[in-house]
Amino acid sequence: MAGSLPTASGRIFISYRREETAYPAGWLYDRLADRYGGGQVFKDVDSIQLGDDFVEAITRAVGSCDVVLVLIGDKWVTIADEHGKRRLDDADDFVRLEIQAALTRNVRVIPILVDGARMPRADELPESLAKLVRRQALEFSPARFEFDTSRLFKVLDGTLAEMRKTQEDDDGVPAPAVAAEPGATTGGDPKPLPRQRGHFAPRTLILGGAAAVAVVILLAVLLLANLQNRSSPSANTAGGQAPVQAGGGGGGIDVDGSTVTSEDGLQLSGLQATSRRDPESPRVGDTVTVSYALTNTTDQRLQLEYTFVGVRDPAGDNKDAEDMNEGRALAPGETVTAQGRVLLNAAGGWAMWPCYVLSGDRFCPDRWQVFFVLAE
């Protein structure tokens, strides 16, 4: 197990219960591994090799981490074992041990409140976990995946930058840099940190090859959809377009990618919707990623409040997915890209559309280029 544990500063440990936060933990692991490097992020399913001692591996990982993310769902406090005993009351409970170890070492512990969960009270926790309630929590909603993960990245970038600075001061040599996305900044440094090359296990290489095949298939599907859109005689307009059924029949997600312009002078282009199951139809539990671009076609600057993806679930409830283009000013001719991720947590038809808010409470046209995703 020692060979698969992180070896440089910037280690992140994800503490979660599979019964309620397995999906969010998986999404976070993927994003964190992509941003900071897979060798810097520990999650039991992805980080423990076959034959490793589970308890020993987790203890070692927590003991060598710099940040612990504690995912808390609405049943986190009350989840019980097969005998009806609350798991947090078990001194050998893995989640309890993980948090105890982190609090004892006084590392950065960030509670992540998943999908509306509340922060536990001190009197609801074992004494050894009472200090957890004093840690600033981050709310995390699958409907605001991009927005919430971006907030988390800002905190992690600053924390890990401090860790590297401390290591440099102690050792007198620069610590290995943690990878960051292009254009990201850490600790006030405007330069992006270089991405590290990790050591990949055979299982990782196999998964990487499978992912590459999936990407090729996805590109082929998108190319076919684009050709079909170009040959279609009916292009949608911002004022009244026909919804496009997605996720049914042929599989995958079909959208109308026609270029349209709103009355505000914002031109929509490049609309796409994908899921990890493409080209098959998405299912309950999958995440749909909607991306698009907006271009200012006017001769004046347009002030964006933010961009988002409008979403209505099968029950008609609002599940809008926000983006990070807050306060973005678009000069004439300037283009901004936007994205939103939607968790399909119920079966049936989901309505989705790209949208924006300009200063003065000016919204995109109602259900602009709306499309539908059928979750099976």
Short mmCIF file of C-alpha atoms in Angstrom, two decimals:
data_model
loop_
_atom_site.label_atom_id
_atom_site.label_comp_id
_atom_site.label_asym_id
_atom_site.label_seq_id
_atom_site.Cartn_x
_atom_site.Cartn_y
_atom_site.Cartn_z
CA MET A 1 0.00 0.00 0.00
CA ALA A 2 2.89 2.36 0.71
CA GLY A 3 3.70 2.59 -2.97
CA SER A 4 0.20 3.84 -3.81
CA LEU A 5 0.05 6.52 -1.13
CA PRO A 6 0.93 10.14 -1.92
CA THR A 7 4.57 11.03 -1.36
CA ALA A 8 4.64 14.84 -1.74
CA SER A 9 3.02 17.78 -0.01
CA GLY A 10 -0.53 18.53 -1.07
CA ARG A 11 -2.21 15.28 -0.03
CA ILE A 12 -6.01 15.24 0.12
CA PHE A 13 -8.09 12.59 1.89
CA ILE A 14 -11.80 12.09 1.13
CA SER A 15 -13.81 10.73 4.08
CA TYR A 16 -17.31 9.54 3.19
CA ARG A 17 -19.91 6.83 3.73
CA ARG A 18 -20.74 4.70 0.74
CA GLU A 19 -24.37 4.40 1.86
CA GLU A 20 -25.16 8.06 1.17
CA THR A 21 -22.32 9.98 -0.53
CA ALA A 22 -20.63 7.48 -2.85
CA TYR A 23 -21.60 9.42 -6.00
CA PRO A 24 -20.42 12.85 -4.76
CA ALA A 25 -17.20 11.26 -3.47
CA GLY A 26 -16.58 9.77 -6.90
CA TRP A 27 -17.16 13.08 -8.69
CA LEU A 28 -14.89 14.94 -6.29
CA TYR A 29 -12.16 12.33 -6.62
CA ASP A 30 -12.20 12.66 -10.41
CA ARG A 31 -12.01 16.45 -10.32
CA LEU A 32 -9.38 16.59 -7.56
CA ALA A 33 -7.22 13.95 -9.26
CA ASP A 34 -7.43 15.86 -12.54
CA ARG A 35 -6.45 19.14 -10.88
CA TYR A 36 -3.83 18.03 -8.33
CA GLY A 37 -2.75 14.62 -9.62
CA GLY A 38 -4.16 11.19 -8.79
CA GLY A 39 -1.25 10.39 -6.49
CA GLN A 40 -2.23 13.29 -4.24
CA VAL A 41 -5.84 12.20 -3.59
CA PHE A 42 -6.86 9.25 -1.42
CA LYS A 43 -10.25 7.54 -1.60
CA ASP A 44 -10.57 3.96 -0.43
CA VAL A 45 -12.05 2.39 -3.56
CA ASP A 46 -9.57 4.02 -5.94
CA SER A 47 -6.47 4.10 -3.74
CA ILE A 48 -6.35 0.76 -1.92
CA GLN A 49 -4.81 -2.12 -3.83
CA LEU A 50 -6.12 -5.68 -3.65
CA GLY A 51 -4.74 -7.50 -0.61
CA ASP A 52 -3.93 -4.33 1.37
CA ASP A 53 -4.97 -4.07 5.01
CA PHE A 54 -7.90 -1.62 4.85
CA VAL A 55 -7.49 -0.24 8.37
CA GLU A 56 -3.74 0.09 8.10
CA ALA A 57 -3.99 1.75 4.69
CA ILE A 58 -6.53 4.34 5.81
CA THR A 59 -4.65 5.06 9.04
CA ARG A 60 -1.44 5.63 7.09
CA ALA A 61 -3.19 7.81 4.53
CA VAL A 62 -4.87 10.05 7.09
CA GLY A 63 -1.60 10.26 9.00
CA SER A 64 0.21 11.63 5.96
CA CYS A 65 -2.43 13.94 4.51
CA ASP A 66 -2.61 17.74 4.51
CA VAL A 67 -6.35 18.19 3.99
CA VAL A 68 -9.31 15.99 4.92
CA LEU A 69 -12.64 16.47 3.17
CA VAL A 70 -15.52 15.08 5.25
CA LEU A 71 -18.60 14.44 3.12
CA ILE A 72 -21.75 14.74 5.26
CA GLY A 73 -25.15 13.68 3.96
CA ASP A 74 -28.51 14.13 5.64
CA LYS A 75 -28.19 10.71 7.36
CA TRP A 76 -24.52 10.98 8.29
CA VAL A 77 -25.23 11.38 12.02
CA THR A 78 -27.85 8.64 12.27
CA ILE A 79 -26.59 5.86 9.97
CA ALA A 80 -26.63 2.58 11.93
CA ASP A 81 -25.06 -0.85 11.46
CA GLU A 82 -26.88 -4.15 10.99
CA HIS A 83 -27.53 -4.34 14.75
CA GLY A 84 -29.17 -0.92 14.87
CA LYS A 85 -26.22 0.73 16.63
CA ARG A 86 -25.25 4.19 15.40
CA ARG A 87 -21.97 3.88 13.52
CA LEU A 88 -20.45 7.04 14.97
CA ASP A 89 -20.78 5.47 18.43
CA ASP A 90 -18.53 2.58 17.37
CA ALA A 91 -14.95 3.35 18.40
CA ASP A 92 -13.72 1.25 15.43
CA ASP A 93 -15.91 2.95 12.84
CA PHE A 94 -13.74 3.91 9.88
CA VAL A 95 -15.24 7.36 9.35
CA ARG A 96 -14.90 8.15 13.05
CA LEU A 97 -11.28 6.99 13.03
CA GLU A 98 -10.49 9.07 9.95
CA ILE A 99 -11.87 12.27 11.43
CA GLN A 100 -10.35 11.65 14.86
CA ALA A 101 -6.92 11.21 13.31
CA ALA A 102 -7.30 14.41 11.30
CA LEU A 103 -8.53 16.49 14.25
CA THR A 104 -5.76 15.14 16.47
CA ARG A 105 -3.13 16.19 13.94
CA ASN A 106 -4.85 19.58 13.57
CA VAL A 107 -4.75 19.44 9.76
CA ARG A 108 -7.22 21.36 7.63
CA VAL A 109 -10.58 19.56 7.92
CA ILE A 110 -13.32 20.78 5.58
CA PRO A 111 -16.86 19.46 6.13
CA ILE A 112 -18.74 19.12 2.84
CA LEU A 113 -22.50 19.33 3.36
CA VAL A 114 -24.00 17.32 0.51
CA ASP A 115 -27.30 18.23 -1.12
CA GLY A 116 -28.86 20.26 1.69
CA ALA A 117 -27.44 18.35 4.67
CA ARG A 118 -26.98 20.37 7.86
CA MET A 119 -23.90 20.65 10.04
CA PRO A 120 -24.15 18.29 13.07
CA ARG A 121 -24.34 19.76 16.55
CA ALA A 122 -21.61 19.00 19.07
CA ASP A 123 -24.07 17.09 21.31
CA GLU A 124 -24.83 14.74 18.38
CA LEU A 125 -21.21 13.65 18.02
CA PRO A 126 -18.81 11.57 20.11
CA GLU A 127 -16.57 13.76 22.23
CA SER A 128 -13.59 12.94 20.04
CA LEU A 129 -15.37 14.49 17.02
CA ALA A 130 -16.86 17.54 18.77
CA LYS A 131 -14.27 19.92 17.28
CA LEU A 132 -15.59 19.12 13.82
CA VAL A 133 -18.55 21.48 14.32
CA ARG A 134 -16.14 24.41 14.66
CA ARG A 135 -14.76 23.90 11.16
CA GLN A 136 -16.14 26.08 8.37
CA ALA A 137 -18.30 23.91 6.10
CA LEU A 138 -18.87 24.08 2.35
CA GLU A 139 -22.30 23.35 0.91
CA PHE A 140 -22.17 20.99 -2.05
CA SER A 141 -25.09 20.39 -4.39
CA PRO A 142 -24.97 18.18 -7.50
CA ALA A 143 -27.10 20.85 -9.17
CA ARG A 144 -24.28 23.40 -8.60
CA PHE A 145 -21.37 21.03 -9.15
CA GLU A 146 -19.12 23.45 -11.06
CA PHE A 147 -19.87 26.39 -8.79
CA ASP A 148 -19.30 24.48 -5.54
CA THR A 149 -16.18 22.63 -6.68
CA SER A 150 -14.68 25.91 -7.85
CA ARG A 151 -15.19 27.35 -4.36
CA LEU A 152 -13.52 24.26 -2.91
CA PHE A 153 -10.58 24.61 -5.31
CA LYS A 154 -9.96 28.16 -4.09
CA VAL A 155 -9.72 26.95 -0.50
CA LEU A 156 -7.53 23.97 -1.40
CA ASP A 157 -5.21 26.04 -3.59
CA GLY A 158 -4.56 28.44 -0.73
CA THR A 159 -4.14 25.67 1.85
CA LEU A 160 -1.77 23.61 -0.28
CA ALA A 161 0.24 26.70 -1.17
CA GLU A 162 0.72 27.32 2.55
CA MET A 163 1.80 23.71 3.02
CA ARG A 164 4.41 24.02 0.28
CA LYS A 165 5.67 27.30 1.70
CA THR A 166 6.02 25.75 5.15
CA GLN A 167 7.90 22.77 3.73
CA GLU A 168 10.23 25.07 1.82
CA ASP A 169 10.93 27.08 4.99
CA ASP A 170 11.59 23.93 7.02
CA ASP A 171 13.70 22.09 4.45
CA GLY A 172 15.36 25.04 2.75
CA VAL A 173 14.47 23.61 -0.68
CA PRO A 174 11.42 24.13 -2.91
CA ALA A 175 8.68 21.55 -2.30
CA PRO A 176 7.17 19.68 -5.27
CA ALA A 177 4.44 21.79 -6.84
CA VAL A 178 0.86 20.55 -6.85
CA ALA A 179 -0.68 20.52 -10.29
CA ALA A 180 -3.28 23.14 -11.13
CA GLU A 181 -5.60 23.71 -14.03
CA PRO A 182 -4.40 26.10 -16.74
CA GLY A 183 -4.85 29.67 -15.56
CA ALA A 184 -5.51 28.71 -11.92
CA THR A 185 -3.71 30.67 -9.21
CA THR A 186 -2.65 29.64 -5.74
CA GLY A 187 -1.80 31.78 -2.78
CA GLY A 188 -1.79 34.95 -4.88
CA ASP A 189 0.75 33.62 -7.38
CA PRO A 190 -0.60 34.44 -10.86
CA LYS A 191 1.42 31.69 -12.52
CA PRO A 192 -0.17 28.25 -12.96
CA LEU A 193 1.69 25.46 -11.25
CA PRO A 194 3.18 22.75 -13.48
CA ARG A 195 1.35 19.44 -13.65
CA GLN A 196 3.22 16.55 -12.07
CA ARG A 197 3.72 13.25 -13.77
CA GLY A 198 2.40 10.46 -11.57
CA HIS A 199 3.23 6.78 -11.33
CA PHE A 200 0.47 4.71 -12.81
CA ALA A 201 -0.44 1.20 -11.73
CA PRO A 202 -1.38 -1.35 -14.43
CA ARG A 203 -5.02 -1.00 -13.41
CA THR A 204 -4.80 2.76 -14.03
CA LEU A 205 -3.25 2.22 -17.46
CA ILE A 206 -6.04 -0.17 -18.42
CA LEU A 207 -8.67 2.32 -17.27
CA GLY A 208 -6.87 5.06 -19.16
CA GLY A 209 -6.97 3.00 -22.35
CA ALA A 210 -10.67 2.36 -21.89
CA ALA A 211 -11.25 6.07 -21.35
CA ALA A 212 -9.38 6.87 -24.57
CA VAL A 213 -11.63 4.46 -26.50
CA ALA A 214 -14.69 6.10 -24.91
CA VAL A 215 -13.45 9.53 -26.00
CA VAL A 216 -13.04 8.35 -29.60
CA ILE A 217 -16.59 6.95 -29.57
CA LEU A 218 -17.92 10.19 -28.08
CA LEU A 219 -16.21 12.30 -30.75
CA ALA A 220 -17.72 10.13 -33.46
CA VAL A 221 -21.21 10.52 -31.99
CA LEU A 222 -20.82 14.31 -31.69
CA LEU A 223 -19.56 14.54 -35.28
CA LEU A 224 -22.56 12.57 -36.53
CA ALA A 225 -24.94 14.76 -34.52
CA ASN A 226 -23.29 17.89 -35.90
CA LEU A 227 -23.66 16.68 -39.48
CA GLN A 228 -27.32 15.90 -38.85
CA ASN A 229 -27.90 19.37 -37.41
CA ARG A 230 -26.26 21.04 -40.41
CA SER A 231 -28.40 19.08 -42.85
CA SER A 232 -31.63 19.83 -40.97
CA PRO A 233 -33.76 22.46 -42.75
CA SER A 234 -35.31 23.72 -39.50
CA ALA A 235 -32.89 25.84 -37.45
CA ASN A 236 -34.15 27.03 -34.08
CA THR A 237 -34.48 30.67 -33.16
CA ALA A 238 -34.20 32.29 -29.76
CA GLY A 239 -37.86 33.22 -29.75
CA GLY A 240 -39.52 29.85 -30.37
CA GLN A 241 -37.73 26.61 -31.00
CA ALA A 242 -39.00 23.07 -30.86
CA PRO A 243 -37.63 20.99 -28.02
CA VAL A 244 -35.27 18.21 -29.03
CA GLN A 245 -35.85 14.82 -27.41
CA ALA A 246 -32.62 13.53 -25.91
CA GLY A 247 -31.61 10.27 -24.38
CA GLY A 248 -34.33 8.18 -25.99
CA GLY A 249 -34.41 5.69 -28.82
CA GLY A 250 -30.98 5.98 -30.40
CA GLY A 251 -29.13 6.51 -27.13
CA GLY A 252 -26.83 9.32 -26.06
CA ILE A 253 -27.93 12.95 -25.76
CA ASP A 254 -29.03 14.97 -28.79
CA VAL A 255 -29.25 18.76 -28.70
CA ASP A 256 -29.85 21.44 -31.30
CA GLY A 257 -26.45 23.08 -31.68
CA SER A 258 -27.67 25.84 -34.02
CA THR A 259 -26.18 29.29 -33.47
CA VAL A 260 -28.86 31.69 -32.17
CA THR A 261 -28.81 35.22 -30.76
CA SER A 262 -30.95 36.59 -27.94
CA GLU A 263 -32.55 40.04 -27.82
CA ASP A 264 -29.72 41.10 -25.49
CA GLY A 265 -27.21 40.50 -28.29
CA LEU A 266 -25.65 37.37 -26.78
CA GLN A 267 -25.02 34.69 -29.38
CA LEU A 268 -25.28 31.06 -28.24
CA SER A 269 -23.06 28.49 -29.95
CA GLY A 270 -21.40 25.14 -29.34
CA LEU A 271 -24.22 23.71 -27.21
CA GLN A 272 -23.36 20.14 -26.16
CA ALA A 273 -24.60 17.69 -23.55
CA THR A 274 -22.65 14.57 -22.61
CA SER A 275 -22.62 11.88 -19.97
CA ARG A 276 -20.07 9.23 -19.09
CA ARG A 277 -22.38 6.60 -20.51
CA ASP A 278 -22.37 8.09 -24.03
CA PRO A 279 -23.24 6.92 -26.60
CA GLU A 280 -25.77 4.98 -24.50
CA SER A 281 -28.69 6.69 -22.84
CA PRO A 282 -27.95 8.09 -19.36
CA ARG A 283 -29.40 6.41 -16.30
CA VAL A 284 -30.40 7.47 -12.83
CA GLY A 285 -27.23 8.33 -10.91
CA ASP A 286 -25.37 9.57 -14.01
CA THR A 287 -24.18 13.15 -14.44
CA VAL A 288 -24.92 15.16 -17.57
CA THR A 289 -22.43 17.89 -18.48
CA VAL A 290 -23.88 20.77 -20.51
CA SER A 291 -21.43 23.18 -22.17
CA TYR A 292 -21.87 26.16 -24.45
CA ALA A 293 -20.39 29.51 -25.50
CA LEU A 294 -21.79 33.05 -25.44
CA THR A 295 -20.52 35.86 -27.68
CA ASN A 296 -21.28 39.57 -27.33
CA THR A 297 -22.52 40.65 -30.77
CA THR A 298 -23.34 44.22 -29.70
CA ASP A 299 -21.10 47.29 -29.86
CA GLN A 300 -21.26 47.76 -26.07
CA ARG A 301 -19.88 45.91 -23.08
CA LEU A 302 -22.29 43.46 -21.50
CA GLN A 303 -22.04 42.77 -17.77
CA LEU A 304 -22.75 39.15 -16.85
CA GLU A 305 -24.05 38.43 -13.38
CA TYR A 306 -23.46 34.73 -13.99
CA THR A 307 -24.18 31.90 -16.42
CA PHE A 308 -25.95 28.67 -15.61
CA VAL A 309 -27.84 25.69 -16.99
CA GLY A 310 -31.59 25.79 -16.44
CA VAL A 311 -32.85 22.42 -15.24
CA ARG A 312 -36.25 20.98 -14.36
CA ASP A 313 -36.45 17.42 -13.04
CA PRO A 314 -39.24 14.96 -13.97
CA ALA A 315 -41.40 16.40 -11.16
CA GLY A 316 -40.97 19.93 -12.53
CA ASP A 317 -38.76 21.08 -9.65
CA ASN A 318 -35.99 23.62 -10.23
CA LYS A 319 -32.52 22.04 -10.29
CA ASP A 320 -30.55 24.82 -12.02
CA ALA A 321 -26.79 24.18 -12.30
CA GLU A 322 -24.70 27.34 -11.81
CA ASP A 323 -21.40 28.31 -13.41
CA MET A 324 -18.46 30.49 -12.39
CA ASN A 325 -18.78 33.44 -14.80
CA GLU A 326 -19.79 35.75 -11.97
CA GLY A 327 -19.26 39.45 -12.68
CA ARG A 328 -17.74 38.77 -16.10
CA ALA A 329 -17.73 41.81 -18.40
CA LEU A 330 -17.89 40.93 -22.11
CA ALA A 331 -16.40 43.38 -24.57
CA PRO A 332 -17.90 43.61 -28.09
CA GLY A 333 -17.01 40.42 -29.95
CA GLU A 334 -15.73 38.66 -26.81
CA THR A 335 -16.74 35.05 -26.12
CA VAL A 336 -17.13 33.26 -22.79
CA THR A 337 -17.52 29.52 -22.30
CA ALA A 338 -19.92 28.09 -19.74
CA GLN A 339 -20.70 24.71 -18.25
CA GLY A 340 -23.02 23.03 -15.77
CA ARG A 341 -23.30 19.51 -14.41
CA VAL A 342 -26.62 17.91 -13.59
CA LEU A 343 -27.09 14.82 -11.44
CA LEU A 344 -29.94 12.66 -12.73
CA ASN A 345 -31.28 11.50 -9.37
CA ALA A 346 -34.75 10.53 -10.63
CA ALA A 347 -36.10 8.55 -13.56
CA GLY A 348 -38.03 10.30 -16.30
CA GLY A 349 -37.67 13.32 -18.57
CA TRP A 350 -35.35 16.16 -17.56
CA ALA A 351 -35.53 19.56 -19.29
CA MET A 352 -32.24 21.47 -19.69
CA TRP A 353 -31.20 24.68 -21.41
CA PRO A 354 -28.28 27.16 -21.37
CA CYS A 355 -28.96 30.48 -19.70
CA TYR A 356 -27.42 33.69 -18.37
CA VAL A 357 -28.23 36.68 -16.18
CA LEU A 358 -27.10 40.18 -17.18
CA SER A 359 -26.99 43.23 -14.95
CA GLY A 360 -30.43 44.70 -14.42
CA ASP A 361 -32.00 41.23 -13.99
CA ARG A 362 -32.01 40.53 -17.70
CA PHE A 363 -32.35 36.79 -18.27
CA CYS A 364 -31.89 34.59 -21.31
CA PRO A 365 -35.03 33.76 -23.33
CA ASP A 366 -37.30 31.33 -21.51
CA ARG A 367 -36.07 27.76 -22.05
CA TRP A 368 -33.49 28.88 -24.61
CA GLN A 369 -32.58 25.98 -26.94
CA VAL A 370 -34.25 23.59 -24.46
CA PHE A 371 -33.60 19.87 -24.83
CA PHE A 372 -34.75 16.83 -22.91
CA VAL A 373 -32.83 13.99 -21.30
CA LEU A 374 -34.58 10.74 -20.49
CA ALA A 375 -33.06 9.08 -17.40
CA GLU A 376 -33.76 5.36 -17.36
#
